[in-house]
Amino acid sequence: MKHFTSVHDIGDLNDAVNEAFELKQNVFRHNTLGKNKTLLAIFFNSSLRTRLSTQKAALNLGMNAIVLDVNQGAWKLETERGVIMDGDKPEHILEAIPVMGSYCDIIGVRSFAGFESKKDDYDEKILNQFIKYSGKPVFSMEAATRHPLQSFADLITIEEYKKTKRPKIVMSWAPHPKSLPQAVPNSFAEWINKTGYEFVITHPEGYELDRQFTGNAKIEYDQNRAFEGADFVYAKNWAAYGDPNYGKILSMDKSWTVDAKKMALTNNAYFMHCLPVRRNMIVTDEVIESPQSIVIPEAANRVISAQVVLKRLLTDNY
Ligand code: AN0
Ligand code: CP
């Protein structure tokens, strides 16, 4: 694995999950693999889990970890080529990336969709420049269109909790006051489609995601019907993808909030969310605090997914 930006880089999913389970039994098993190797984690956006779990994964492998918050203390970066730089951005990303690459052995990048240009977002303009100009293995810590470390942790969690061979997984849109990227739902869909599990996506009309991620998943506009018989409910808000509403909020309909009444329609489903989550918008206090809520072990598995990815990047590149 040269870079890690999507499910396409991970190879066989069973192998990846087995490697995760093996690592989880003893996270220090490979604690010299990363000796004298440095991870640089670059954040263009806020983070709690990704920031901490990725550093912890690096430390477990014996790596050093350095973190840069681009918008706090670094020079503001120009990302467009050809611009006359007489504005508020003193540095160009085309110098910044190779400089950052020269200080480390592996680079993690978090760069959300800007919702200004759908083409730039869906071309992964920022992430791809890191791949092109850093000279180092690059992995996504949530880019414009995908969040593969999250989806991998989600899959590990599903494998740990599933009670049947082929569980029914329902990804449900839920209301939120701010425009959120499609990266988490796109990526979750892409990973779950690869498992062959029963997969239903439910959202109000107008919230259709890009088919390149949702594939043959069943789209059900009736949330109650979607929840029937579910083994896992994966809640998430996202802004509209389709034109001309790209990046817009079309609905804040609180009847889509995941509550106990809806969970009662399921097969005693586990509740999942990538976090951070807004209570009583996405999910009620009651559901997120219930024994069926597995959001904390799901977040804990972020260390494991990051560790498998860093281990493979170290092994295959050094
Ligand atoms: C981000 C999102 O929805 O993509 C990060 C989730 C992991 N969430 C927020 O910005 C609240
Ligand atoms: N789930 C997730 O990626 O959380 P953070 O945005 O806090 O990193």
mmCIF file of C-alpha atoms and ligand atoms in Angstrom:
data_model
loop_
_atom_site.group_PDB
_atom_site.id
_atom_site.type_symbol
_atom_site.label_atom_id
_atom_site.label_comp_id
_atom_site.label_asym_id
_atom_site.label_seq_id
_atom_site.Cartn_x
_atom_site.Cartn_y
_atom_site.Cartn_z
ATOM 1 C CA MET A 1 0.000 0.000 0.000
ATOM 2 C CA LYS A 2 1.621 3.252 -1.188
ATOM 3 C CA HIS A 3 -1.154 5.622 -0.037
ATOM 4 C CA PHE A 4 -4.437 5.125 1.827
ATOM 5 C CA THR A 5 -7.333 7.224 0.596
ATOM 6 C CA SER A 6 -10.202 4.751 0.177
ATOM 7 C CA VAL A 7 -11.381 1.168 0.525
ATOM 8 C CA HIS A 8 -9.711 0.472 -2.830
ATOM 9 C CA ASP A 9 -6.281 0.719 -1.162
ATOM 10 C CA ILE A 10 -6.925 -1.813 1.608
ATOM 11 C CA GLY A 11 -7.249 -4.989 -0.455
ATOM 12 C CA ASP A 12 -9.171 -7.942 0.974
ATOM 13 C CA LEU A 13 -11.530 -6.763 3.740
ATOM 14 C CA ASN A 14 -11.407 -10.039 5.682
ATOM 15 C CA ASP A 15 -7.618 -9.831 5.814
ATOM 16 C CA ALA A 16 -7.795 -6.230 6.996
ATOM 17 C CA VAL A 17 -10.352 -7.024 9.720
ATOM 18 C CA ASN A 18 -8.364 -10.079 10.876
ATOM 19 C CA GLU A 19 -5.221 -7.955 11.055
ATOM 20 C CA ALA A 20 -7.178 -5.434 13.134
ATOM 21 C CA PHE A 21 -8.403 -8.125 15.557
ATOM 22 C CA GLU A 22 -4.864 -9.490 15.899
ATOM 23 C CA LEU A 23 -3.479 -6.027 16.624
ATOM 24 C CA LYS A 24 -6.255 -5.316 19.088
ATOM 25 C CA GLN A 25 -5.177 -8.280 21.217
ATOM 26 C CA ASN A 26 -1.796 -6.640 21.722
ATOM 27 C CA VAL A 27 -1.407 -3.134 20.335
ATOM 28 C CA PHE A 28 2.302 -3.117 21.228
ATOM 29 C CA ARG A 29 3.187 -6.194 19.158
ATOM 30 C CA HIS A 30 4.911 -4.077 16.496
ATOM 31 C CA ASN A 31 6.235 -1.357 18.757
ATOM 32 C CA THR A 32 9.622 -1.103 17.051
ATOM 33 C CA LEU A 33 8.359 -1.096 13.455
ATOM 34 C CA GLY A 34 8.197 2.705 13.410
ATOM 35 C CA LYS A 35 11.497 3.409 15.171
ATOM 36 C CA ASN A 36 13.016 6.676 13.892
ATOM 37 C CA LYS A 37 10.065 7.203 11.587
ATOM 38 C CA THR A 38 7.959 10.349 11.904
ATOM 39 C CA LEU A 39 4.261 10.794 11.260
ATOM 40 C CA LEU A 40 3.131 14.289 10.321
ATOM 41 C CA ALA A 41 -0.606 14.779 10.836
ATOM 42 C CA ILE A 42 -1.916 17.879 9.064
ATOM 43 C CA PHE A 43 -5.325 19.315 9.940
ATOM 44 C CA PHE A 44 -7.121 21.887 7.792
ATOM 45 C CA ASN A 45 -10.246 21.230 9.958
ATOM 46 C CA SER A 46 -11.078 20.510 13.596
ATOM 47 C CA SER A 47 -10.781 17.038 15.090
ATOM 48 C CA LEU A 48 -10.896 15.212 18.400
ATOM 49 C CA ARG A 49 -10.893 11.486 17.552
ATOM 50 C CA THR A 50 -8.764 11.497 14.418
ATOM 51 C CA ARG A 51 -6.152 13.733 15.990
ATOM 52 C CA LEU A 52 -5.788 11.609 19.135
ATOM 53 C CA SER A 53 -6.341 8.096 17.758
ATOM 54 C CA THR A 54 -3.910 8.563 14.870
ATOM 55 C CA GLN A 55 -1.187 9.840 17.204
ATOM 56 C CA LYS A 56 -1.868 6.954 19.603
ATOM 57 C CA ALA A 57 -1.629 4.465 16.737
ATOM 58 C CA ALA A 58 1.717 5.954 15.678
ATOM 59 C CA LEU A 59 3.051 5.811 19.254
ATOM 60 C CA ASN A 60 1.934 2.169 19.583
ATOM 61 C CA LEU A 61 4.088 1.380 16.535
ATOM 62 C CA GLY A 62 7.104 3.216 17.990
ATOM 63 C CA MET A 63 6.811 6.184 15.608
ATOM 64 C CA ASN A 64 7.236 9.828 16.471
ATOM 65 C CA ALA A 65 4.211 11.992 15.752
ATOM 66 C CA ILE A 66 4.035 15.709 14.970
ATOM 67 C CA VAL A 67 0.812 17.578 14.328
ATOM 68 C CA LEU A 68 0.127 20.770 12.416
ATOM 69 C CA ASP A 69 -3.104 22.745 12.570
ATOM 70 C CA VAL A 70 -2.836 24.707 9.361
ATOM 71 C CA ASN A 71 -5.346 27.334 10.442
ATOM 72 C CA GLN A 72 -3.827 27.933 13.863
ATOM 73 C CA GLY A 73 -0.342 29.387 13.793
ATOM 74 C CA ALA A 74 0.810 28.259 10.336
ATOM 75 C CA TRP A 75 0.810 30.624 7.346
ATOM 76 C CA LYS A 76 -2.461 30.784 5.492
ATOM 77 C CA LEU A 77 -2.057 28.686 2.343
ATOM 78 C CA GLU A 78 -2.954 29.633 -1.213
ATOM 79 C CA THR A 79 -4.170 26.528 -3.033
ATOM 80 C CA GLU A 80 -4.760 27.928 -6.565
ATOM 81 C CA ARG A 81 -1.896 27.978 -9.053
ATOM 82 C CA GLY A 82 -1.430 31.145 -11.091
ATOM 83 C CA VAL A 83 -2.873 33.493 -8.467
ATOM 84 C CA ILE A 84 -1.111 36.841 -7.892
ATOM 85 C CA MET A 85 -0.526 36.451 -4.171
ATOM 86 C CA ASP A 86 -1.259 40.009 -3.030
ATOM 87 C CA GLY A 87 -4.045 38.971 -0.624
ATOM 88 C CA ASP A 88 -4.084 37.477 2.864
ATOM 89 C CA LYS A 89 -2.265 34.215 2.033
ATOM 90 C CA PRO A 90 1.520 34.456 2.453
ATOM 91 C CA GLU A 91 2.443 30.890 1.411
ATOM 92 C CA HIS A 92 1.565 28.626 -1.502
ATOM 93 C CA ILE A 93 0.635 25.000 -0.938
ATOM 94 C CA LEU A 94 3.070 24.035 -3.719
ATOM 95 C CA GLU A 95 6.019 25.060 -1.490
ATOM 96 C CA ALA A 96 4.375 24.076 1.795
ATOM 97 C CA ILE A 97 3.697 20.462 0.767
ATOM 98 C CA PRO A 98 7.244 19.451 -0.240
ATOM 99 C CA VAL A 99 8.617 21.286 2.815
ATOM 100 C CA MET A 100 6.266 19.338 5.097
ATOM 101 C CA GLY A 101 7.199 16.157 3.236
ATOM 102 C CA SER A 102 10.866 16.785 3.979
ATOM 103 C CA TYR A 103 10.216 16.712 7.731
ATOM 104 C CA CYS A 104 8.500 13.314 7.954
ATOM 105 C CA ASP A 105 8.130 9.775 6.606
ATOM 106 C CA ILE A 106 4.334 9.451 6.440
ATOM 107 C CA ILE A 107 1.726 12.226 6.073
ATOM 108 C CA GLY A 108 -1.887 12.189 7.224
ATOM 109 C CA VAL A 109 -4.174 14.903 5.840
ATOM 110 C CA ARG A 110 -7.565 16.163 6.975
ATOM 111 C CA SER A 111 -9.151 18.469 4.434
ATOM 112 C CA PHE A 112 -12.950 18.648 4.255
ATOM 113 C CA ALA A 113 -15.037 19.570 1.244
ATOM 114 C CA GLY A 114 -15.179 23.350 0.928
ATOM 115 C CA PHE A 115 -18.626 23.288 -0.796
ATOM 116 C CA GLU A 116 -17.416 26.104 -3.065
ATOM 117 C CA SER A 117 -16.653 23.939 -6.079
ATOM 118 C CA LYS A 118 -18.152 20.488 -6.379
ATOM 119 C CA LYS A 119 -15.540 19.640 -9.001
ATOM 120 C CA ASP A 120 -12.597 20.626 -6.758
ATOM 121 C CA ASP A 121 -14.128 18.698 -3.850
ATOM 122 C CA TYR A 122 -14.910 15.543 -5.829
ATOM 123 C CA ASP A 123 -11.526 15.693 -7.616
ATOM 124 C CA GLU A 124 -9.923 15.640 -4.133
ATOM 125 C CA LYS A 125 -7.810 18.608 -5.186
ATOM 126 C CA ILE A 126 -6.014 19.109 -1.836
ATOM 127 C CA LEU A 127 -5.378 15.439 -0.974
ATOM 128 C CA ASN A 128 -4.092 14.709 -4.480
ATOM 129 C CA GLN A 129 -1.625 17.587 -4.292
ATOM 130 C CA PHE A 130 -0.175 16.027 -1.138
ATOM 131 C CA ILE A 131 0.157 12.721 -2.990
ATOM 132 C CA LYS A 132 1.769 14.428 -5.973
ATOM 133 C CA TYR A 133 4.150 16.850 -4.281
ATOM 134 C CA SER A 134 5.071 15.534 -0.813
ATOM 135 C CA GLY A 135 7.180 12.584 -1.985
ATOM 136 C CA LYS A 136 5.845 10.588 0.990
ATOM 137 C CA PRO A 137 3.112 8.010 1.617
ATOM 138 C CA VAL A 138 -0.112 9.915 2.293
ATOM 139 C CA PHE A 139 -3.251 8.778 4.092
ATOM 140 C CA SER A 140 -6.623 10.449 4.438
ATOM 141 C CA MET A 141 -7.802 11.578 7.877
ATOM 142 C CA GLU A 142 -11.089 12.643 6.179
ATOM 143 C CA ALA A 143 -10.743 14.309 2.844
ATOM 144 C CA ALA A 144 -13.413 15.955 0.682
ATOM 145 C CA THR A 145 -15.223 12.801 -0.392
ATOM 146 C CA ARG A 146 -14.223 9.991 1.979
ATOM 147 C CA HIS A 147 -13.266 9.167 5.577
ATOM 148 C CA PRO A 148 -11.729 5.709 5.200
ATOM 149 C CA LEU A 149 -10.157 5.437 8.679
ATOM 150 C CA GLN A 150 -13.642 5.986 10.102
ATOM 151 C CA SER A 151 -15.270 3.455 7.791
ATOM 152 C CA PHE A 152 -12.609 0.875 8.589
ATOM 153 C CA ALA A 153 -13.203 1.384 12.333
ATOM 154 C CA ASP A 154 -16.961 1.136 11.677
ATOM 155 C CA LEU A 155 -16.478 -2.183 9.903
ATOM 156 C CA ILE A 156 -14.263 -3.548 12.694
ATOM 157 C CA THR A 157 -17.016 -2.573 15.160
ATOM 158 C CA ILE A 158 -19.736 -4.241 13.079
ATOM 159 C CA GLU A 159 -17.645 -7.412 12.867
ATOM 160 C CA GLU A 160 -17.265 -7.392 16.662
ATOM 161 C CA TYR A 161 -20.962 -6.894 17.400
ATOM 162 C CA LYS A 162 -22.815 -8.667 14.578
ATOM 163 C CA LYS A 163 -24.961 -11.622 15.611
ATOM 164 C CA THR A 164 -25.705 -12.961 12.146
ATOM 165 C CA LYS A 165 -23.458 -13.743 9.206
ATOM 166 C CA ARG A 166 -25.133 -11.173 6.968
ATOM 167 C CA PRO A 167 -26.535 -8.352 9.116
ATOM 168 C CA LYS A 168 -28.927 -5.693 7.859
ATOM 169 C CA ILE A 169 -27.237 -2.304 8.046
ATOM 170 C CA VAL A 170 -29.237 0.899 7.719
ATOM 171 C CA MET A 171 -27.557 4.243 7.153
ATOM 172 C CA SER A 172 -29.964 7.017 8.055
ATOM 173 C CA TRP A 173 -29.768 10.722 7.317
ATOM 174 C CA ALA A 174 -30.738 12.827 10.357
ATOM 175 C CA PRO A 175 -31.183 16.588 10.803
ATOM 176 C CA HIS A 176 -28.364 18.996 11.660
ATOM 177 C CA PRO A 177 -28.149 22.822 11.742
ATOM 178 C CA LYS A 178 -24.915 23.121 9.682
ATOM 179 C CA SER A 179 -23.936 21.877 6.223
ATOM 180 C CA LEU A 180 -21.865 18.733 6.699
ATOM 181 C CA PRO A 181 -19.750 16.940 4.086
ATOM 182 C CA GLN A 182 -20.766 13.707 2.368
ATOM 183 C CA ALA A 183 -17.395 12.097 3.186
ATOM 184 C CA VAL A 184 -18.556 9.908 6.079
ATOM 185 C CA PRO A 185 -21.697 8.521 4.384
ATOM 186 C CA ASN A 186 -19.940 8.132 0.997
ATOM 187 C CA SER A 187 -17.140 6.206 2.587
ATOM 188 C CA PHE A 188 -19.340 4.084 4.857
ATOM 189 C CA ALA A 189 -21.435 3.107 1.819
ATOM 190 C CA GLU A 190 -18.358 2.211 -0.174
ATOM 191 C CA TRP A 191 -17.016 -0.061 2.594
ATOM 192 C CA ILE A 192 -20.331 -1.726 3.413
ATOM 193 C CA ASN A 193 -21.037 -2.381 -0.265
ATOM 194 C CA LYS A 194 -17.785 -4.335 -0.375
ATOM 195 C CA THR A 195 -18.959 -6.632 2.445
ATOM 196 C CA GLY A 196 -22.046 -7.849 0.589
ATOM 197 C CA TYR A 197 -24.217 -7.268 3.693
ATOM 198 C CA GLU A 198 -27.826 -6.122 3.339
ATOM 199 C CA PHE A 199 -27.511 -2.364 3.071
ATOM 200 C CA VAL A 200 -30.290 0.225 3.059
ATOM 201 C CA ILE A 201 -29.813 3.985 2.905
ATOM 202 C CA THR A 202 -32.672 6.186 4.068
ATOM 203 C CA HIS A 203 -32.945 9.954 3.625
ATOM 204 C CA PRO A 204 -35.456 12.601 2.568
ATOM 205 C CA GLU A 205 -35.788 13.120 -1.185
ATOM 206 C CA GLY A 206 -33.079 15.440 -2.484
ATOM 207 C CA TYR A 207 -30.326 13.952 -0.293
ATOM 208 C CA GLU A 208 -29.226 11.305 -2.823
ATOM 209 C CA LEU A 209 -25.486 10.659 -2.632
ATOM 210 C CA ASP A 210 -23.113 10.076 -5.536
ATOM 211 C CA ARG A 211 -23.869 6.637 -7.015
ATOM 212 C CA GLN A 212 -20.145 5.885 -7.309
ATOM 213 C CA PHE A 213 -20.258 5.353 -3.523
ATOM 214 C CA THR A 214 -23.756 4.025 -2.902
ATOM 215 C CA GLY A 215 -23.645 1.502 -5.762
ATOM 216 C CA ASN A 216 -26.501 -0.956 -5.552
ATOM 217 C CA ALA A 217 -27.556 -0.078 -1.991
ATOM 218 C CA LYS A 218 -31.319 0.118 -1.571
ATOM 219 C CA ILE A 219 -32.546 3.702 -1.212
ATOM 220 C CA GLU A 220 -35.660 3.924 0.979
ATOM 221 C CA TYR A 221 -37.332 7.307 1.507
ATOM 222 C CA ASP A 222 -39.521 5.979 4.332
ATOM 223 C CA GLN A 223 -37.271 5.930 7.389
ATOM 224 C CA ASN A 224 -39.622 3.715 9.422
ATOM 225 C CA ARG A 225 -39.753 1.099 6.681
ATOM 226 C CA ALA A 226 -35.951 1.202 6.351
ATOM 227 C CA PHE A 227 -35.511 0.554 10.087
ATOM 228 C CA GLU A 228 -37.625 -2.627 10.075
ATOM 229 C CA GLY A 229 -35.452 -5.592 10.982
ATOM 230 C CA ALA A 230 -32.210 -3.586 11.062
ATOM 231 C CA ASP A 231 -29.264 -5.036 13.002
ATOM 232 C CA PHE A 232 -27.260 -1.798 12.881
ATOM 233 C CA VAL A 233 -28.471 1.786 12.531
ATOM 234 C CA TYR A 234 -25.752 4.152 11.349
ATOM 235 C CA ALA A 235 -26.934 7.754 11.692
ATOM 236 C CA LYS A 236 -25.312 10.683 9.929
ATOM 237 C CA ASN A 237 -26.208 14.064 8.568
ATOM 238 C CA TRP A 238 -24.951 15.267 5.214
ATOM 239 C CA ALA A 239 -25.671 18.256 3.000
ATOM 240 C CA ALA A 240 -27.208 17.785 -0.435
ATOM 241 C CA TYR A 241 -24.969 16.372 -3.155
ATOM 242 C CA GLY A 242 -27.093 16.844 -6.283
ATOM 243 C CA ASP A 243 -27.147 19.973 -8.426
ATOM 244 C CA PRO A 244 -28.123 22.775 -8.041
ATOM 245 C CA ASN A 245 -28.215 22.236 -4.262
ATOM 246 C CA TYR A 246 -24.666 20.942 -3.676
ATOM 247 C CA GLY A 247 -23.628 21.715 -0.085
ATOM 248 C CA LYS A 248 -27.056 23.053 0.901
ATOM 249 C CA ILE A 249 -29.384 22.133 3.769
ATOM 250 C CA LEU A 250 -32.738 21.086 2.290
ATOM 251 C CA SER A 251 -34.393 19.883 5.481
ATOM 252 C CA MET A 252 -34.083 20.133 9.248
ATOM 253 C CA ASP A 253 -37.066 17.847 9.759
ATOM 254 C CA LYS A 254 -36.827 16.606 13.357
ATOM 255 C CA SER A 255 -39.110 13.686 12.560
ATOM 256 C CA TRP A 256 -35.914 12.111 11.170
ATOM 257 C CA THR A 257 -34.127 12.241 14.560
ATOM 258 C CA VAL A 258 -33.305 8.691 15.677
ATOM 259 C CA ASP A 259 -35.433 8.028 18.747
ATOM 260 C CA ALA A 260 -36.519 5.045 20.828
ATOM 261 C CA LYS A 261 -39.752 4.618 18.879
ATOM 262 C CA LYS A 262 -37.840 4.167 15.657
ATOM 263 C CA MET A 263 -35.239 1.908 17.243
ATOM 264 C CA ALA A 264 -38.141 -0.286 18.429
ATOM 265 C CA LEU A 265 -38.859 -1.110 14.765
ATOM 266 C CA THR A 266 -35.429 -2.727 14.400
ATOM 267 C CA ASN A 267 -34.086 -6.131 15.314
ATOM 268 C CA ASN A 268 -32.814 -4.661 18.601
ATOM 269 C CA ALA A 269 -30.262 -2.814 16.447
ATOM 270 C CA TYR A 270 -27.029 -1.342 17.633
ATOM 271 C CA PHE A 271 -26.805 2.425 17.239
ATOM 272 C CA MET A 272 -23.681 3.815 15.567
ATOM 273 C CA HIS A 273 -22.385 7.305 14.775
ATOM 274 C CA CYS A 274 -18.883 8.491 13.897
ATOM 275 C CA LEU A 275 -19.098 11.393 16.417
ATOM 276 C CA PRO A 276 -19.141 14.264 17.101
ATOM 277 C CA VAL A 277 -22.908 14.032 17.342
ATOM 278 C CA ARG A 278 -25.500 16.683 18.199
ATOM 279 C CA ARG A 279 -27.886 15.144 20.709
ATOM 280 C CA ASN A 280 -31.600 15.581 20.129
ATOM 281 C CA MET A 281 -30.916 16.607 16.537
ATOM 282 C CA ILE A 282 -29.347 13.418 15.152
ATOM 283 C CA VAL A 283 -30.234 11.105 18.051
ATOM 284 C CA THR A 284 -32.088 11.394 21.341
ATOM 285 C CA ASP A 285 -30.316 11.229 24.714
ATOM 286 C CA GLU A 286 -32.248 8.053 25.386
ATOM 287 C CA VAL A 287 -30.957 6.181 22.339
ATOM 288 C CA ILE A 288 -27.331 7.302 22.549
ATOM 289 C CA GLU A 289 -27.235 6.397 26.252
ATOM 290 C CA SER A 290 -28.966 3.035 25.748
ATOM 291 C CA PRO A 291 -27.124 -0.294 26.012
ATOM 292 C CA GLN A 292 -27.563 -0.655 22.234
ATOM 293 C CA SER A 293 -25.427 2.425 21.574
ATOM 294 C CA ILE A 294 -21.901 1.410 20.559
ATOM 295 C CA VAL A 295 -20.548 4.858 19.682
ATOM 296 C CA ILE A 296 -17.774 4.686 22.302
ATOM 297 C CA PRO A 297 -16.286 1.304 21.266
ATOM 298 C CA GLU A 298 -16.704 2.495 17.665
ATOM 299 C CA ALA A 299 -14.561 5.561 18.422
ATOM 300 C CA ALA A 300 -12.060 3.406 20.343
ATOM 301 C CA ASN A 301 -11.589 1.297 17.213
ATOM 302 C CA ARG A 302 -10.196 4.366 15.457
ATOM 303 C CA VAL A 303 -6.848 3.564 17.088
ATOM 304 C CA ILE A 304 -6.976 0.072 15.608
ATOM 305 C CA SER A 305 -7.927 1.126 12.080
ATOM 306 C CA ALA A 306 -5.195 3.788 12.090
ATOM 307 C CA GLN A 307 -2.678 1.295 13.408
ATOM 308 C CA VAL A 308 -3.361 -1.258 10.652
ATOM 309 C CA VAL A 309 -3.003 1.492 8.042
ATOM 310 C CA LEU A 310 0.216 2.940 9.500
ATOM 311 C CA LYS A 311 1.664 -0.546 9.916
ATOM 312 C CA ARG A 312 1.008 -1.338 6.258
ATOM 313 C CA LEU A 313 2.379 2.023 5.073
ATOM 314 C CA LEU A 314 5.553 1.472 7.119
ATOM 315 C CA THR A 315 5.978 -2.134 5.980
ATOM 316 C CA ASP A 316 5.351 -1.466 2.295
ATOM 317 C CA ASN A 317 7.298 1.805 1.958
ATOM 318 C CA TYR A 318 10.288 1.444 4.308
HETATM 319 C C1 AN0 B 1 -17.569 16.209 10.236
HETATM 320 C C2 AN0 B 1 -18.344 15.589 9.088
HETATM 321 O O1 AN0 B 1 -19.553 15.469 9.166
HETATM 322 O O2 AN0 B 1 -17.710 15.206 8.084
HETATM 323 C C3 AN0 B 1 -16.585 15.220 10.819
HETATM 324 C C4 AN0 B 1 -17.136 13.900 11.198
HETATM 325 C C5 AN0 B 1 -16.109 12.911 11.526
HETATM 326 N N1 AN0 B 1 -18.461 16.635 11.289
HETATM 327 C C6 AN0 B 1 -18.600 17.902 11.649
HETATM 328 O O3 AN0 B 1 -18.026 18.783 11.046
HETATM 329 C C7 AN0 B 1 -19.499 18.197 12.801
HETATM 330 N N1 CP B 2 -15.083 10.689 13.835
HETATM 331 C C1 CP B 2 -14.115 11.623 13.658
HETATM 332 O O1 CP B 2 -13.361 11.613 12.683
HETATM 333 O O2 CP B 2 -14.028 12.531 14.675
HETATM 334 P P1 CP B 2 -13.141 13.844 14.700
HETATM 335 O O3 CP B 2 -13.702 14.782 13.670
HETATM 336 O O4 CP B 2 -13.249 14.359 16.098
HETATM 337 O O5 CP B 2 -11.723 13.473 14.338
#
